[in-house]
PDB file of C-alpha atoms in Angstrom:
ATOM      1  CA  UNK A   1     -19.176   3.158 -13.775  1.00 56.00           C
ATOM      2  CA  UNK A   2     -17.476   6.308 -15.841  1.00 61.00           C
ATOM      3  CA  UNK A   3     -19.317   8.898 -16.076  1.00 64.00           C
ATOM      4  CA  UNK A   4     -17.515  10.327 -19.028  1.00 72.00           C
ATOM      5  CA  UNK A   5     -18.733   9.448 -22.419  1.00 85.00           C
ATOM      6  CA  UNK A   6     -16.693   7.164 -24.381  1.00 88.00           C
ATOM      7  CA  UNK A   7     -15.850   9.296 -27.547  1.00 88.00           C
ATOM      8  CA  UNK A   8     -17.566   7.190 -30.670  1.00 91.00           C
ATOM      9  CA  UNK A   9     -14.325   6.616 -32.602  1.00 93.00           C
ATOM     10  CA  UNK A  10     -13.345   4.456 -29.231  1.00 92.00           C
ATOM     11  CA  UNK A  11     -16.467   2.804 -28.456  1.00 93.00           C
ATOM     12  CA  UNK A  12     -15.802  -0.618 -29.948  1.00 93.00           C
ATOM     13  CA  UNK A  13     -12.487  -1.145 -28.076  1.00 93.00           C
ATOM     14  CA  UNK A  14     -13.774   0.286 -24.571  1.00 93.00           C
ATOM     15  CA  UNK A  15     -16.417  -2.277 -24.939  1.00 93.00           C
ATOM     16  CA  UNK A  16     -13.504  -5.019 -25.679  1.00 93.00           C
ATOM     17  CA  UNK A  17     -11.984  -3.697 -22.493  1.00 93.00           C
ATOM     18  CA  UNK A  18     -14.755  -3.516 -20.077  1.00 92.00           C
ATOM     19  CA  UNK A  19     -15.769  -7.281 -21.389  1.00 92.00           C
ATOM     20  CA  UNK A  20     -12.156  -8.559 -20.692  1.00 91.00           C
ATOM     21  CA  UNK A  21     -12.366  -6.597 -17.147  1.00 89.00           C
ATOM     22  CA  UNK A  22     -15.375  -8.093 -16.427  1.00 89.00           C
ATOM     23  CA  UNK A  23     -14.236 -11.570 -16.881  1.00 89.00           C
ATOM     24  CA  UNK A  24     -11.283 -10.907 -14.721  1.00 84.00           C
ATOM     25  CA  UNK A  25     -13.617 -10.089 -12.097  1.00 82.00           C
ATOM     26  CA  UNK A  26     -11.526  -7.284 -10.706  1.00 79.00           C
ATOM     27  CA  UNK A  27     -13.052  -5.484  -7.714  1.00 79.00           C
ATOM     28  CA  UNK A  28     -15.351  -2.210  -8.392  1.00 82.00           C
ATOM     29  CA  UNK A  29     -12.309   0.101  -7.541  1.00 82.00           C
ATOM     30  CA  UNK A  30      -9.754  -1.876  -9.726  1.00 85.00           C
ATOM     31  CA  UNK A  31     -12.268  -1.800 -12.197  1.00 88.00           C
ATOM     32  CA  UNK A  32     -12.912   2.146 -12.109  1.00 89.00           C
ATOM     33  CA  UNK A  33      -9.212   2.428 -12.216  1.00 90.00           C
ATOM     34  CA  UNK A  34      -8.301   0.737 -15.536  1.00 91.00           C
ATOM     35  CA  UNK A  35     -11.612   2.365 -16.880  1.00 92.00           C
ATOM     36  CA  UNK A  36     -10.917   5.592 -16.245  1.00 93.00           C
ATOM     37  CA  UNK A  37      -7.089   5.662 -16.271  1.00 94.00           C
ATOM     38  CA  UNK A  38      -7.738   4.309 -20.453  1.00 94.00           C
ATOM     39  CA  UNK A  39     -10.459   7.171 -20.688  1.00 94.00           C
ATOM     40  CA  UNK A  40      -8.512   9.846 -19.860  1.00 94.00           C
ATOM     41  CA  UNK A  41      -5.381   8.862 -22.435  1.00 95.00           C
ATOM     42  CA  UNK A  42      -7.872   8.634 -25.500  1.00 94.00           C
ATOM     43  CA  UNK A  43      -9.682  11.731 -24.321  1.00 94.00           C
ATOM     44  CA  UNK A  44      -6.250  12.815 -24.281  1.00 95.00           C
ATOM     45  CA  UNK A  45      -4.716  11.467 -28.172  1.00 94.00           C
ATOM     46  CA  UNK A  46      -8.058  12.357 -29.117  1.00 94.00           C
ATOM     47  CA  UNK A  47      -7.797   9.600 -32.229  1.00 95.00           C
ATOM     48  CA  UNK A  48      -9.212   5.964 -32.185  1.00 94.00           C
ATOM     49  CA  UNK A  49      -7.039   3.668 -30.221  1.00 93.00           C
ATOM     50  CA  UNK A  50      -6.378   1.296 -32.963  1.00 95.00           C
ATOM     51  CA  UNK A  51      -4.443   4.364 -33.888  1.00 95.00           C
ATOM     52  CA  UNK A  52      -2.309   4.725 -31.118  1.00 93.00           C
ATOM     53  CA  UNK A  53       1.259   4.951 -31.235  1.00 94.00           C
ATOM     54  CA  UNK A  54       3.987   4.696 -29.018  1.00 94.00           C
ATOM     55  CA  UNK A  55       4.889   8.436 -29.336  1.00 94.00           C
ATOM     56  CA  UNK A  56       1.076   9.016 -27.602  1.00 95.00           C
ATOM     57  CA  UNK A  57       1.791   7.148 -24.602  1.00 94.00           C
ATOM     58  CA  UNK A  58       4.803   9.177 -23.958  1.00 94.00           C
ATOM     59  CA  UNK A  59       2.898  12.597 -25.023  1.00 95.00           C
ATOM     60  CA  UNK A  60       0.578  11.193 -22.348  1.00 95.00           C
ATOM     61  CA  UNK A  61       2.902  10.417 -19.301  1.00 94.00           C
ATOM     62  CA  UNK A  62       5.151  13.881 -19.973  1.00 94.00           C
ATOM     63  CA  UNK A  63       1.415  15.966 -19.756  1.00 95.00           C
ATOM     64  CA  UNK A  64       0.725  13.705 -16.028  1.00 93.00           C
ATOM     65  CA  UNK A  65       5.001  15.054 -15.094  1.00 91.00           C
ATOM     66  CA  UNK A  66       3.836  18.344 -15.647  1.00 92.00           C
ATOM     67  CA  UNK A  67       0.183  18.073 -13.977  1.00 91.00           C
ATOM     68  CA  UNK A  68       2.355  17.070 -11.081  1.00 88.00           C
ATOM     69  CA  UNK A  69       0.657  13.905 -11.116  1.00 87.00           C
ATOM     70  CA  UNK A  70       2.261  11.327  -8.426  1.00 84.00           C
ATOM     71  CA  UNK A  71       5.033   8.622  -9.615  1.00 83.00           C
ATOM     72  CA  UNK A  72       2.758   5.652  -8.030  1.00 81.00           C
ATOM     73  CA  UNK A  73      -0.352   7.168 -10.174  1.00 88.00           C
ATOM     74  CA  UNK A  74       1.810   7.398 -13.151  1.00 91.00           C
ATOM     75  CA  UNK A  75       2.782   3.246 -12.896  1.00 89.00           C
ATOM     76  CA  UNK A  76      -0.881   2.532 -12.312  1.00 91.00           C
ATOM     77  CA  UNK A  77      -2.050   4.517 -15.317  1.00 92.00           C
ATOM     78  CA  UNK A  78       0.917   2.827 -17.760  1.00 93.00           C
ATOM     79  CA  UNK A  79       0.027  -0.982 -16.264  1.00 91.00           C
ATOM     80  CA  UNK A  80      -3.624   0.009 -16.762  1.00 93.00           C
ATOM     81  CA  UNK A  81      -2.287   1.227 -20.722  1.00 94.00           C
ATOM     82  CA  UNK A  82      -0.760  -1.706 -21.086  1.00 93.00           C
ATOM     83  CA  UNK A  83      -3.056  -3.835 -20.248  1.00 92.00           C
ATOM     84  CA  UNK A  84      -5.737  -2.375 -22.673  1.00 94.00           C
ATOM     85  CA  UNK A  85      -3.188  -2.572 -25.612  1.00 94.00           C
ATOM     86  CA  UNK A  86      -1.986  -5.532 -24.934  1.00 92.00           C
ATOM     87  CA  UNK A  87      -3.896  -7.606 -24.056  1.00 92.00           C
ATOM     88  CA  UNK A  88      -7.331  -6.207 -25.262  1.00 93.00           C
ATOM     89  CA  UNK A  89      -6.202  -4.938 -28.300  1.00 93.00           C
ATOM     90  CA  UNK A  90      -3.231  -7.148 -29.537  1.00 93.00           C
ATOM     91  CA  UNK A  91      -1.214  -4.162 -30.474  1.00 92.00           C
ATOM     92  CA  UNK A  92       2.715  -4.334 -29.814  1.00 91.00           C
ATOM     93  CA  UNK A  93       3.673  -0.451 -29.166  1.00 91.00           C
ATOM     94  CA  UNK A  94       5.629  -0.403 -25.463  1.00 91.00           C
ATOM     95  CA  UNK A  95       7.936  -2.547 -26.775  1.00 86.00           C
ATOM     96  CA  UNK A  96      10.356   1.036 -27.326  1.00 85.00           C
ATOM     97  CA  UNK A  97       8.365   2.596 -24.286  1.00 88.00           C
ATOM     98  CA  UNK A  98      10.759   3.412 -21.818  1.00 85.00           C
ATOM     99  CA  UNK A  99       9.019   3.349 -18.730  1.00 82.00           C
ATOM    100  CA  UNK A 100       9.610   5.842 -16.170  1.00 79.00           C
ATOM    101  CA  UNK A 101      11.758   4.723 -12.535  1.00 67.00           C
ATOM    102  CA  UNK A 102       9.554   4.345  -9.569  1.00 64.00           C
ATOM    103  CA  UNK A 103      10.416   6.971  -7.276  1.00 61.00           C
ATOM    104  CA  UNK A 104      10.128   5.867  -3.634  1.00 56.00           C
ATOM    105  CA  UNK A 105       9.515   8.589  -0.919  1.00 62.00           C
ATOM    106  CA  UNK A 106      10.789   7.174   2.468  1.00 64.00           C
ATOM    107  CA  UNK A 107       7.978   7.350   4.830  1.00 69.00           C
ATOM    108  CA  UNK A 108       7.649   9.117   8.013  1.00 85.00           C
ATOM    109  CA  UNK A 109       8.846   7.839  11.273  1.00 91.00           C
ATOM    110  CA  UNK A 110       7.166   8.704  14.599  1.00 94.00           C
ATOM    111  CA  UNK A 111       9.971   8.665  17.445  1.00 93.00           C
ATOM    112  CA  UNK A 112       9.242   5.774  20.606  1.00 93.00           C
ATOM    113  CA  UNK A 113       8.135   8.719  22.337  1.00 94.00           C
ATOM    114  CA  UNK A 114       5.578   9.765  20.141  1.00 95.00           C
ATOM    115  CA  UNK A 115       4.830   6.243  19.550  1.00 96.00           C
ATOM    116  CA  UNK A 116       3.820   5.611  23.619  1.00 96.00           C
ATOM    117  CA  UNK A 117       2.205   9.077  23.654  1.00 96.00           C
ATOM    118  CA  UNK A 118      -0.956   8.211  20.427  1.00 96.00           C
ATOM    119  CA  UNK A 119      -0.703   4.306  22.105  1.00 96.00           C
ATOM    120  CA  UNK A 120      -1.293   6.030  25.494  1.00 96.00           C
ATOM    121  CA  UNK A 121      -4.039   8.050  24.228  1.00 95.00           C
ATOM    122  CA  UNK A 122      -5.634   5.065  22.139  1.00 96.00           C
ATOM    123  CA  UNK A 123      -5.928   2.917  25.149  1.00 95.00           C
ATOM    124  CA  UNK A 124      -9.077   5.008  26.149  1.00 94.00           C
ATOM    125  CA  UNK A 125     -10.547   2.976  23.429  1.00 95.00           C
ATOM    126  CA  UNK A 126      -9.765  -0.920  23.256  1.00 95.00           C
ATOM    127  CA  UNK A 127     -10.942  -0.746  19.176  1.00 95.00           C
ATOM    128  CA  UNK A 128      -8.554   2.247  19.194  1.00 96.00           C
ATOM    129  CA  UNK A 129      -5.720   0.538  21.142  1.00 97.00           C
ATOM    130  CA  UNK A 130      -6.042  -2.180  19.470  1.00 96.00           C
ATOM    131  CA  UNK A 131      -6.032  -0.698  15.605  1.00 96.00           C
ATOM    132  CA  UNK A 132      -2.580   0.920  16.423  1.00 97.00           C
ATOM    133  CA  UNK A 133      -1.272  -1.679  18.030  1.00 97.00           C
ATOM    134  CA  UNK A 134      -1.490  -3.993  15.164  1.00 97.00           C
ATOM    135  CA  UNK A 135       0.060  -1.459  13.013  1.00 96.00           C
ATOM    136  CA  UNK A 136       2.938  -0.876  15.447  1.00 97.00           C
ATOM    137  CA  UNK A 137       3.473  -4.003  16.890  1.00 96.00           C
ATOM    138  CA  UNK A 138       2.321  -6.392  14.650  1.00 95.00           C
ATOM    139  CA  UNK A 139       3.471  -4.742  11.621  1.00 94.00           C
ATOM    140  CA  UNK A 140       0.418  -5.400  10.068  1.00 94.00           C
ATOM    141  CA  UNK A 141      -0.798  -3.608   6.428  1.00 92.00           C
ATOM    142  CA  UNK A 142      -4.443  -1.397   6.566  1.00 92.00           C
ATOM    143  CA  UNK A 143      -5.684  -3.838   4.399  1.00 90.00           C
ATOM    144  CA  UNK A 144      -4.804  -6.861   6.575  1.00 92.00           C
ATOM    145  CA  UNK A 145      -6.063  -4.919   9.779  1.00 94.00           C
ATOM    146  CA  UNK A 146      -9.441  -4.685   8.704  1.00 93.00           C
ATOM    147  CA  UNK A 147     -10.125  -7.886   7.226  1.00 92.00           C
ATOM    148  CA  UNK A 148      -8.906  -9.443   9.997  1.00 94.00           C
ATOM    149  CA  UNK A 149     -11.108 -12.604  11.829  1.00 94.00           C
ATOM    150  CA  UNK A 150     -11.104 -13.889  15.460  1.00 94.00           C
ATOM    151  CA  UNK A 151      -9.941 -17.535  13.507  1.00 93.00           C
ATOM    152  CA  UNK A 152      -6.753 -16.342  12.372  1.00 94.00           C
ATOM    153  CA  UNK A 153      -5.576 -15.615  16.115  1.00 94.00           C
ATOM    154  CA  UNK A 154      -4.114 -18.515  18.148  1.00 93.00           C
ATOM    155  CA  UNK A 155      -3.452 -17.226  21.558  1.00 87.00           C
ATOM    156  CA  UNK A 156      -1.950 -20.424  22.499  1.00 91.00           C
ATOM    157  CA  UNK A 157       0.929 -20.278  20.146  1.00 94.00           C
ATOM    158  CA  UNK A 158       1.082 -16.446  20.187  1.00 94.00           C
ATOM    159  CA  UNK A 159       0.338 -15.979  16.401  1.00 95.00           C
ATOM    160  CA  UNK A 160      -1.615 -14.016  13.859  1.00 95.00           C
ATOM    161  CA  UNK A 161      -2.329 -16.085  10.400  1.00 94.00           C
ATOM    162  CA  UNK A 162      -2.188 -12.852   7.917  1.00 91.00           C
ATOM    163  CA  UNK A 163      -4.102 -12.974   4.827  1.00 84.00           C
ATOM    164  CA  UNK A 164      -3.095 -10.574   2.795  1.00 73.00           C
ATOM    165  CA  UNK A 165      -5.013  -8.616   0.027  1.00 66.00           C
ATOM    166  CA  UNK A 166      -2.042 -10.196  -2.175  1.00 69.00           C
ATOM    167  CA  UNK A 167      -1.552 -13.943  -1.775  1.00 71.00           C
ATOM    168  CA  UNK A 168       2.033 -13.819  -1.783  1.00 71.00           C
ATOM    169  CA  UNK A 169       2.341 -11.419   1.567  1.00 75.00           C
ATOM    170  CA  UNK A 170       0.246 -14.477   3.396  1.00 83.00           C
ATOM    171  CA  UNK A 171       2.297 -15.237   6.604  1.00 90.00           C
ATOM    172  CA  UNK A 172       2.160 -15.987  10.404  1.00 92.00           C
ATOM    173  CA  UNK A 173       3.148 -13.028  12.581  1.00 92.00           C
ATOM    174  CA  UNK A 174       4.109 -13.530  16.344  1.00 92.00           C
ATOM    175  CA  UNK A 175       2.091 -11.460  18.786  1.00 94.00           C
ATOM    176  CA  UNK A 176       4.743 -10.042  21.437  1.00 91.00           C
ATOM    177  CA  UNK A 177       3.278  -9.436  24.579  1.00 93.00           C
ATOM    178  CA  UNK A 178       1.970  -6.159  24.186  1.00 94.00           C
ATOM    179  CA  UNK A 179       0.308  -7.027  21.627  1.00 95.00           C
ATOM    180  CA  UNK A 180      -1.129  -9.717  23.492  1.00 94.00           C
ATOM    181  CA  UNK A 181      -2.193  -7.880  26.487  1.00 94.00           C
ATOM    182  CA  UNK A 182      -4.254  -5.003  24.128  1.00 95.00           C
ATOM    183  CA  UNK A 183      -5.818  -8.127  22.280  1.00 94.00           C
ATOM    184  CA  UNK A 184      -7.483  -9.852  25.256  1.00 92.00           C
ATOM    185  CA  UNK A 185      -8.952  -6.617  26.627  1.00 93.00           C
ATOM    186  CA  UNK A 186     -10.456  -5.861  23.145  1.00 93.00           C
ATOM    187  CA  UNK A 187     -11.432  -9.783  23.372  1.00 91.00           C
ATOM    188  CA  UNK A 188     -13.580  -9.798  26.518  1.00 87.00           C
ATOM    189  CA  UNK A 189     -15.483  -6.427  25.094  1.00 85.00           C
ATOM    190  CA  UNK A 190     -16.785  -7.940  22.239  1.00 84.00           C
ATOM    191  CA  UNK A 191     -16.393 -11.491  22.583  1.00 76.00           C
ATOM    192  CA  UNK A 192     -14.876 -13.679  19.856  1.00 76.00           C
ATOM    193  CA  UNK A 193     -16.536 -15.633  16.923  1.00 84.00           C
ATOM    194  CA  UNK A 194     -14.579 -17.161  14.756  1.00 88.00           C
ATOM    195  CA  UNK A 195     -15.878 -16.002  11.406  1.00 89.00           C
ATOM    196  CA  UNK A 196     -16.365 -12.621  12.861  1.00 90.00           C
ATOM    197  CA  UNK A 197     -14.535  -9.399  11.903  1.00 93.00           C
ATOM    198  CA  UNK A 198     -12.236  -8.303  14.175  1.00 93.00           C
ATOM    199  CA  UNK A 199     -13.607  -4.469  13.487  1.00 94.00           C
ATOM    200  CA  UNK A 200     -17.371  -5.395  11.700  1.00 92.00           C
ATOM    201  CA  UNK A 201     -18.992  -2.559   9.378  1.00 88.00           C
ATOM    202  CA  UNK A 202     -21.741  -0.656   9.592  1.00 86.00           C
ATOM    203  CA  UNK A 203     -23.564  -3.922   7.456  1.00 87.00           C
ATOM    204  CA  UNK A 204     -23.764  -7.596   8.512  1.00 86.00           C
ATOM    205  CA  UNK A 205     -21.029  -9.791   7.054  1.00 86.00           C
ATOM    206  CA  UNK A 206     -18.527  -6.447   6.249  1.00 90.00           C
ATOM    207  CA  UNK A 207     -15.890  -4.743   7.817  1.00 92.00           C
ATOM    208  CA  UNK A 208     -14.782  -1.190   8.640  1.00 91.00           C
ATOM    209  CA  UNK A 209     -13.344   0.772   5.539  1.00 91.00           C
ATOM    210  CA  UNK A 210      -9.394   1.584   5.247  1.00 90.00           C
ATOM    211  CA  UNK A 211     -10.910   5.078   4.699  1.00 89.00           C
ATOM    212  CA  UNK A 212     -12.819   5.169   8.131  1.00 91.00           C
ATOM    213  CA  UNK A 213      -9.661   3.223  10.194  1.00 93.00           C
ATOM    214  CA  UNK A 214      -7.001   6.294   8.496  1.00 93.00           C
ATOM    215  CA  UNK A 215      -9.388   8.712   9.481  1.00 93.00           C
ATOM    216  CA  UNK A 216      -9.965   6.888  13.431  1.00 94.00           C
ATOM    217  CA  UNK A 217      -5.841   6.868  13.761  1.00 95.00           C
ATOM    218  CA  UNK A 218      -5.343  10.411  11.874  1.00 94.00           C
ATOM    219  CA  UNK A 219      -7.661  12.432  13.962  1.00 95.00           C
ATOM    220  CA  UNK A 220      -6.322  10.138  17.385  1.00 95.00           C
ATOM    221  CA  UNK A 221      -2.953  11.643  16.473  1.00 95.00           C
ATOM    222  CA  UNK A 222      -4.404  15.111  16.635  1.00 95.00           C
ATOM    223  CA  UNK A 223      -5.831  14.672  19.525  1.00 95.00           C
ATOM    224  CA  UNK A 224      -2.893  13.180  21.152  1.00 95.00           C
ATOM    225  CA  UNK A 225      -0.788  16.264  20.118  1.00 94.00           C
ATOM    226  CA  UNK A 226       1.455  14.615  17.412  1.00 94.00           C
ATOM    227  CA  UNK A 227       1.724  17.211  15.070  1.00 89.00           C
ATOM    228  CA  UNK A 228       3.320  14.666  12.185  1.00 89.00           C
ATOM    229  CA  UNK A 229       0.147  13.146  10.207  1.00 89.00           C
ATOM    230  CA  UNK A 230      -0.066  10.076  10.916  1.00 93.00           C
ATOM    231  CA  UNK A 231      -1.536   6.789   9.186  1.00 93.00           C
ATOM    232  CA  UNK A 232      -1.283   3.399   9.817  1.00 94.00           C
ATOM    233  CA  UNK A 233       1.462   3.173   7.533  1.00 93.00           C
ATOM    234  CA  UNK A 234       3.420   5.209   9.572  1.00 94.00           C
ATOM    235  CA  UNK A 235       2.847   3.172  12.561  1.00 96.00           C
ATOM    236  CA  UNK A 236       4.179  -0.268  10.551  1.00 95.00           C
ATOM    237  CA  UNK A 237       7.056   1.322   9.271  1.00 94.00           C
ATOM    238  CA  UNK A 238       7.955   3.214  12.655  1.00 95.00           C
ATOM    239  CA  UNK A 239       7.972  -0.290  14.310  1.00 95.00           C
ATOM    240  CA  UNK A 240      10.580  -1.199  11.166  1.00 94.00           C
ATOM    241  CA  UNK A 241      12.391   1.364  11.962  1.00 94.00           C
ATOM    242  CA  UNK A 242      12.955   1.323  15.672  1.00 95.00           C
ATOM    243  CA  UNK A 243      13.480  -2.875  15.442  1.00 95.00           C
ATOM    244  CA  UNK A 244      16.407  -1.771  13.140  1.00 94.00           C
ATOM    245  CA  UNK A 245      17.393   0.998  15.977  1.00 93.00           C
ATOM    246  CA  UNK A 246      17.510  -2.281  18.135  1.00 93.00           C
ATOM    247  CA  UNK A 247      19.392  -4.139  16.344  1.00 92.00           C
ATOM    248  CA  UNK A 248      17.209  -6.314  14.257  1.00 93.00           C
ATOM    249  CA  UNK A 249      18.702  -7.139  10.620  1.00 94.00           C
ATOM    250  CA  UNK A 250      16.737  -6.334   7.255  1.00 93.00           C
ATOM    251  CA  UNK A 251      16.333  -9.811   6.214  1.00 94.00           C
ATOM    252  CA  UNK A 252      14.584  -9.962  10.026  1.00 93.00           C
ATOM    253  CA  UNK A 253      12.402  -6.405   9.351  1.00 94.00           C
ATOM    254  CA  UNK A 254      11.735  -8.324   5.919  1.00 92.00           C
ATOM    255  CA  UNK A 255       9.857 -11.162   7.323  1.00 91.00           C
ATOM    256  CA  UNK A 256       8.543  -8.795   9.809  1.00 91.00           C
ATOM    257  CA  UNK A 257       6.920  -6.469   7.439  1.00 91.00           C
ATOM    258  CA  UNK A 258       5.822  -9.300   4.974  1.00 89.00           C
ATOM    259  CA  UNK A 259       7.783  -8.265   1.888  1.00 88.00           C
ATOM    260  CA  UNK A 260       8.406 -10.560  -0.977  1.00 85.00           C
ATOM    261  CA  UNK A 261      11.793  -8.981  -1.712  1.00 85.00           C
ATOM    262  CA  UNK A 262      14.725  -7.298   0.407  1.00 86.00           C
ATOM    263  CA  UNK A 263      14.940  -4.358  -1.887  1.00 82.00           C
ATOM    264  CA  UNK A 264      11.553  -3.492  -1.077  1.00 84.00           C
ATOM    265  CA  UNK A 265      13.008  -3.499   2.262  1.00 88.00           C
ATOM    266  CA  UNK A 266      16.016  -1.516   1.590  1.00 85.00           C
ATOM    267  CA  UNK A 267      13.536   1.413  -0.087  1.00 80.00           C
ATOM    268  CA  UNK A 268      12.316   2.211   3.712  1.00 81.00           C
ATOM    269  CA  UNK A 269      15.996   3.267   4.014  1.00 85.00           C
ATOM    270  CA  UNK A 270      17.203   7.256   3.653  1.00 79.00           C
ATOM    271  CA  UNK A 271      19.333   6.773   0.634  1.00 76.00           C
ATOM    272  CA  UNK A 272      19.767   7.559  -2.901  1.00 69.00           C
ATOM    273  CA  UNK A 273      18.530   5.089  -5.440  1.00 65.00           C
ATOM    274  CA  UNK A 274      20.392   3.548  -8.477  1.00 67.00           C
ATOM    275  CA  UNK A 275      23.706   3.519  -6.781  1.00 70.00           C
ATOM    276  CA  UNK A 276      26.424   0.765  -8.040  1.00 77.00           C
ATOM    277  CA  UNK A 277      25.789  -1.915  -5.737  1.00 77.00           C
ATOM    278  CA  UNK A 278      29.326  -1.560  -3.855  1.00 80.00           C
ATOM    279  CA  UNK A 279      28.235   2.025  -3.541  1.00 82.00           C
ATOM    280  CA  UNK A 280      24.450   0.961  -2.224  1.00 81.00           C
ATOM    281  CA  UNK A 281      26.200  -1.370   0.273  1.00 86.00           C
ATOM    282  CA  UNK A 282      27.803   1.381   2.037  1.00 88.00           C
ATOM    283  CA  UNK A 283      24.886   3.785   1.935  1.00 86.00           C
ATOM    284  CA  UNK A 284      22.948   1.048   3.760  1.00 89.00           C
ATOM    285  CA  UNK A 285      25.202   0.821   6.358  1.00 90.00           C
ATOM    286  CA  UNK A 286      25.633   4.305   6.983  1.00 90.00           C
ATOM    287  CA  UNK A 287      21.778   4.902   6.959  1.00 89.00           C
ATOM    288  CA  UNK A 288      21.733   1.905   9.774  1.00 91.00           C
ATOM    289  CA  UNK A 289      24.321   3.654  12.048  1.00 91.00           C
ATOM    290  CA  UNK A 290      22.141   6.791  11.541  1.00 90.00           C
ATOM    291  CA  UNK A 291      18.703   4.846  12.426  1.00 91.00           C
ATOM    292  CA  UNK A 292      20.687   3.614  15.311  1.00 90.00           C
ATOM    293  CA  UNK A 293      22.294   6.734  16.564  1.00 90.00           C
ATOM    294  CA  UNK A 294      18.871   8.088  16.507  1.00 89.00           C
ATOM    295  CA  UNK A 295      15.878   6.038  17.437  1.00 88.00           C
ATOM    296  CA  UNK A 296      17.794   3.539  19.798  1.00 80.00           C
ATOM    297  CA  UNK A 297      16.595   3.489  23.364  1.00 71.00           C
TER     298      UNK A 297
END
């Protein structure tokens, strides 16, 4: 729970909010995060939030700019704003918000070389191996990795039934045979259940943390000599990258990656944002000819 005391003046609505939160049944971090994101603003307009006007929510995101606070932390703090005067409180004032563009920050790409080098260095472990090579050659989300159960493989047909954190990035990824090969030594280490965790937790019934799976593949990269910082993220979005080097198309890296649109896609590419979409077109292609010229075998 927040450990900040609700200001009196605000204590009425909070309570509206954490009751409607509640009955959402958001989980404990989701939770914290609308809680504390709200907290902070009417700390911040320092009046009661029936009070609130539109001119406070943009006081409030100009003081985040210039706390350097990140443009994905911004969003989360306006949906979580939104949502608590909205919804909780029935009040109508972002209909003249302007809300900031999402700015996108294309992620890092590890070169094949560096790639074979931290999978090299993994195999000492088959949990290790394994963790990266879901990443890199399944494509697979931290999220997905770890809640991940022997049931959802089918070594028969080659596939991995994904369930996603978000219901809509559900799909069924085929295992090349790399993948395939790292899978079946981690297999006859541990043996497979079908309701078991592919990577169980410290308790019964739970599974390891994204935090402790970052740190597992950060400090392997260290180790390996990689000197880029590397995350799991990196690894899915390298294999995007180097499938594009290949030849692959976007709509292919789309499915690939699980992403509900192509422009989601399109934001892994080097290139400028807001373009006319004539203008976009031909960035595109020029950033493919680059990701060809350079990661291509």
């Amino acid at each position: 729970m927040i450990e900040t005391e609700v200001p009196r003046k605000n204590k009425a609505s909070f309570e509206k909010l954490i009751k409607v939160i509640r009955q959402r049944n958001y989980k404990k971090a989701t939770e914290y995060t609308y809680l504390r994101y709200n907290l902070d603003f009417l700390l911040f307009a320092n009046k009661p939030a029936e009070k609130v006007v539109t001119k406070d929510i943009e006081k409030y995101i100009d003081h985040l700019r210039k706390k350097k606070v990140s443009s994905s932390t911004i969003q989360i703090n306006i949906s979580s704003l939104k949502m608590f005067f909205e919804e909780v409180l029935d009040m109508n004032i972002f209909e003249d918000f302007r809300r900031p563009a999402r700015e996108y920050k294309t992620p890092k790409v590890l070169s094949q070389k560096d790639i074979s080098i931290l999978l090299d260095f993994a195999s000492e472990s088959n949990r290790s191996h394994l963790l990266c090579a879901l990443a890199y050659f399944g494509g697979l989300r931290v999220g997905e990795i770890i809640r991940l159960k022997w049931g959802q493989f089918d070594l028969t047909k080659r596939t991995i039934k994904v369930d996603s954190p978000i219901p809509t990035q559900n799909r069924i990824v085929l295992m090349d045979a790399e993948l395939q090969k790292v899978l079946k030594k981690f297999e006859k280490e541990v043996g497979t259940e079908k309701s078991a965790f592919l990577f169980p937790g410290k308790y019964a019934g739970t599974h390891l943390t994204s935090r402790n799976v970052e740190r597992l593949v950060g400090d392997l990269a260290k180790a390996a000599g990689i000197k880029a910082q590397v995350t799991l993220f990196t690894l899915r979005h390298s294999r995007a990258i180097h499938q594009l080097a290949e030849g692959k198309s976007l709509e292919d890296i789309r499915d690939f990656l699980g992403h509900k649109s192509l422009a989601t896609t399109e934001s892994y590419l080097p290139i400028r944002k807001n373009l006319r979409p004539q203008v976009r077109q031909k960035h595109i292609q020029d950033a493919l000819k680059e990701i060809k010229r350079k990661y291509k075998y």
